[in-house]
């Protein structure tokens, strides 16, 4: 599954629902890793602007 193509808003909703529905831990971890990666990239971009 290519999570890079999904908007962050969709990833956050999917993560919330996956936890509520007690889906596969591996799937939840994939989403969490993608969210972490995007938050890190965002932080790097913000730090470079300042």
Tab-separated table of N, CA, C and O in Angstrom:
chain	number	residue	atom	x	y	z
A	1	UNK	N	0.843	-1.172	0.000
A	1	UNK	CA	0.000	0.000	0.000
A	1	UNK	C	0.887	1.235	0.000
A	1	UNK	O	1.821	1.336	0.780
A	2	UNK	N	0.576	2.178	-0.882
A	2	UNK	CA	1.367	3.391	-0.979
A	2	UNK	C	0.658	4.511	-0.229
A	2	UNK	O	-0.238	5.168	-0.756
A	3	UNK	N	1.073	4.742	0.997
A	3	UNK	CA	0.446	5.752	1.833
A	3	UNK	C	0.909	7.161	1.485
A	3	UNK	O	0.265	8.132	1.872
A	4	UNK	N	1.998	7.276	0.742
A	4	UNK	CA	2.532	8.585	0.384
A	4	UNK	C	1.571	9.373	-0.491
A	4	UNK	O	1.634	10.595	-0.532
A	5	UNK	N	0.685	8.698	-1.184
A	5	UNK	CA	-0.239	9.373	-2.087
A	5	UNK	C	-1.457	9.941	-1.368
A	5	UNK	O	-2.174	10.767	-1.921
A	6	UNK	N	-1.697	9.512	-0.141
A	6	UNK	CA	-2.877	9.965	0.586
A	6	UNK	C	-2.608	11.289	1.310
A	6	UNK	O	-1.528	11.488	1.860
A	7	UNK	N	-3.595	12.169	1.331
A	7	UNK	CA	-3.443	13.407	2.107
A	7	UNK	C	-3.339	13.084	3.601
A	7	UNK	O	-3.892	12.089	4.080
A	8	UNK	N	-2.646	13.932	4.328
A	8	UNK	CA	-2.438	13.691	5.759
A	8	UNK	C	-3.769	13.637	6.504
A	8	UNK	O	-3.928	12.875	7.457
A	9	UNK	N	-4.730	14.417	6.073
A	9	UNK	CA	-6.055	14.418	6.705
A	9	UNK	C	-6.686	13.031	6.633
A	9	UNK	O	-7.236	12.522	7.617
A	10	UNK	N	-6.569	12.390	5.480
A	10	UNK	CA	-7.116	11.038	5.292
A	10	UNK	C	-6.352	10.035	6.148
A	10	UNK	O	-6.938	9.130	6.746
A	11	UNK	N	-5.042	10.192	6.225
A	11	UNK	CA	-4.233	9.288	7.050
A	11	UNK	C	-4.638	9.369	8.520
A	11	UNK	O	-4.734	8.341	9.198
A	12	UNK	N	-4.879	10.569	8.999
A	12	UNK	CA	-5.261	10.731	10.405
A	12	UNK	C	-6.617	10.085	10.687
A	12	UNK	O	-6.789	9.428	11.718
A	13	UNK	N	-7.568	10.256	9.784
A	13	UNK	CA	-8.890	9.643	9.961
A	13	UNK	C	-8.775	8.123	9.893
A	13	UNK	O	-9.365	7.399	10.702
A	14	UNK	N	-7.999	7.634	8.935
A	14	UNK	CA	-7.801	6.191	8.787
A	14	UNK	C	-7.152	5.605	10.032
A	14	UNK	O	-7.542	4.535	10.508
A	15	UNK	N	-6.176	6.306	10.579
A	15	UNK	CA	-5.492	5.850	11.789
A	15	UNK	C	-6.480	5.755	12.949
A	15	UNK	O	-6.527	4.749	13.670
A	16	UNK	N	-7.277	6.797	13.113
A	16	UNK	CA	-8.266	6.806	14.194
A	16	UNK	C	-9.245	5.636	14.059
A	16	UNK	O	-9.521	4.923	15.020
A	17	UNK	N	-9.756	5.414	12.856
A	17	UNK	CA	-10.716	4.330	12.624
A	17	UNK	C	-10.064	2.957	12.784
A	17	UNK	O	-10.680	2.022	13.294
A	18	UNK	N	-8.824	2.826	12.336
A	18	UNK	CA	-8.119	1.546	12.457
A	18	UNK	C	-7.970	1.157	13.924
A	18	UNK	O	-8.133	-0.011	14.286
A	19	UNK	N	-7.698	2.146	14.766
A	19	UNK	CA	-7.572	1.873	16.200
A	19	UNK	C	-8.936	1.509	16.782
A	19	UNK	O	-9.058	0.548	17.547
A	20	UNK	N	-9.972	2.278	16.412
A	20	UNK	CA	-11.317	2.003	16.917
A	20	UNK	C	-11.794	0.601	16.538
A	20	UNK	O	-12.457	-0.071	17.327
A	21	UNK	N	-11.470	0.186	15.307
A	21	UNK	CA	-11.918	-1.114	14.816
A	21	UNK	C	-10.970	-2.252	15.169
A	21	UNK	O	-11.196	-3.397	14.778
A	22	UNK	N	-9.887	-1.900	15.883
A	22	UNK	CA	-8.880	-2.878	16.301
A	22	UNK	C	-8.357	-3.686	15.114
A	22	UNK	O	-8.304	-4.919	15.144
A	23	UNK	N	-7.960	-2.955	14.068
A	23	UNK	CA	-7.403	-3.604	12.883
A	23	UNK	C	-5.986	-4.086	13.169
A	23	UNK	O	-5.432	-3.863	14.239
A	24	UNK	N	-5.391	-4.714	12.182
A	24	UNK	CA	-4.062	-5.301	12.276
A	24	UNK	C	-3.034	-4.281	12.769
A	24	UNK	O	-2.962	-3.168	12.274
A	25	UNK	N	-2.251	-4.661	13.760
A	25	UNK	CA	-1.224	-3.802	14.336
A	25	UNK	C	-0.217	-3.355	13.283
A	25	UNK	O	0.263	-2.220	13.329
A	26	UNK	N	0.104	-4.217	12.349
A	26	UNK	CA	1.066	-3.862	11.298
A	26	UNK	C	0.533	-2.708	10.446
A	26	UNK	O	1.279	-1.787	10.097
A	27	UNK	N	-0.751	-2.748	10.125
A	27	UNK	CA	-1.381	-1.679	9.349
A	27	UNK	C	-1.358	-0.369	10.127
A	27	UNK	O	-1.019	0.693	9.575
A	28	UNK	N	-1.680	-0.430	11.406
A	28	UNK	CA	-1.662	0.774	12.246
A	28	UNK	C	-0.246	1.332	12.328
A	28	UNK	O	-0.041	2.549	12.234
A	29	UNK	N	0.739	0.463	12.453
A	29	UNK	CA	2.132	0.908	12.511
A	29	UNK	C	2.569	1.565	11.204
A	29	UNK	O	3.322	2.546	11.223
A	30	UNK	N	2.110	1.036	10.075
A	30	UNK	CA	2.435	1.654	8.785
A	30	UNK	C	1.911	3.085	8.728
A	30	UNK	O	2.615	3.996	8.281
A	31	UNK	N	0.695	3.271	9.164
A	31	UNK	CA	0.098	4.610	9.169
A	31	UNK	C	0.851	5.524	10.131
A	31	UNK	O	1.159	6.676	9.789
A	32	UNK	N	1.159	5.031	11.318
A	32	UNK	CA	1.891	5.833	12.294
A	32	UNK	C	3.260	6.241	11.775
A	32	UNK	O	3.696	7.380	11.978
A	33	UNK	N	3.938	5.324	11.094
A	33	UNK	CA	5.254	5.645	10.531
A	33	UNK	C	5.143	6.727	9.466
A	33	UNK	O	5.968	7.645	9.412
A	34	UNK	N	4.141	6.629	8.615
A	34	UNK	CA	3.944	7.635	7.567
A	34	UNK	C	3.608	8.992	8.184
A	34	UNK	O	4.131	10.020	7.755
A	35	UNK	N	2.751	9.009	9.199
A	35	UNK	CA	2.425	10.267	9.870
A	35	UNK	C	3.661	10.878	10.529
A	35	UNK	O	3.881	12.093	10.430
A	36	UNK	N	4.474	10.049	11.157
A	36	UNK	CA	5.703	10.540	11.790
A	36	UNK	C	6.656	11.119	10.760
A	36	UNK	O	7.257	12.179	10.983
A	37	UNK	N	6.786	10.426	9.644
A	37	UNK	CA	7.674	10.891	8.574
A	37	UNK	C	7.221	12.251	8.057
A	37	UNK	O	8.034	13.159	7.872
A	38	UNK	N	5.933	12.409	7.866
A	38	UNK	CA	5.403	13.684	7.360
A	38	UNK	C	5.542	14.804	8.380
A	38	UNK	O	5.849	15.939	8.022
A	39	UNK	N	5.326	14.493	9.644
A	39	UNK	CA	5.489	15.508	10.685
A	39	UNK	C	6.948	15.953	10.760
A	39	UNK	O	7.236	17.134	10.939
A	40	UNK	N	7.875	15.010	10.616
A	40	UNK	CA	9.293	15.348	10.633
A	40	UNK	C	9.641	16.244	9.449
A	40	UNK	O	10.325	17.256	9.602
A	41	UNK	N	9.150	15.888	8.247
A	41	UNK	CA	9.409	16.713	7.059
A	41	UNK	C	8.841	18.116	7.244
A	41	UNK	O	9.462	19.098	6.858
A	42	UNK	N	7.651	18.192	7.825
A	42	UNK	CA	7.017	19.488	8.067
A	42	UNK	C	7.860	20.315	9.024
A	42	UNK	O	8.082	21.510	8.813
A	43	UNK	N	8.347	19.677	10.090
A	43	UNK	CA	9.166	20.375	11.065
A	43	UNK	C	10.460	20.874	10.435
A	43	UNK	O	10.881	22.016	10.685
A	44	UNK	N	11.070	20.059	9.597
A	44	UNK	CA	12.301	20.460	8.919
A	44	UNK	C	12.047	21.668	8.021
A	44	UNK	O	12.828	22.620	8.002
A	45	UNK	N	10.928	21.636	7.288
A	45	UNK	CA	10.596	22.767	6.430
A	45	UNK	C	10.379	24.038	7.241
A	45	UNK	O	10.841	25.123	6.867
A	46	UNK	N	9.665	23.922	8.354
A	46	UNK	CA	9.411	25.090	9.198
A	46	UNK	C	10.701	25.624	9.806
A	46	UNK	O	10.892	26.846	9.902
A	47	UNK	N	11.574	24.730	10.214
A	47	UNK	CA	12.852	25.149	10.798
A	47	UNK	C	13.729	25.849	9.762
A	47	UNK	O	14.432	26.794	10.077
A	48	UNK	N	13.672	25.406	8.525
A	48	UNK	CA	14.493	26.024	7.484
A	48	UNK	C	13.970	27.415	7.112
A	48	UNK	O	14.738	28.272	6.696
A	49	UNK	N	12.676	27.635	7.285
A	49	UNK	CA	12.103	28.950	7.004
A	49	UNK	C	12.519	29.950	8.083
A	49	UNK	O	12.811	31.101	7.793
A	50	UNK	N	12.532	29.481	9.308
A	50	UNK	CA	12.885	30.367	10.428
A	50	UNK	C	14.367	30.460	10.498
A	50	UNK	O	15.088	31.199	10.629
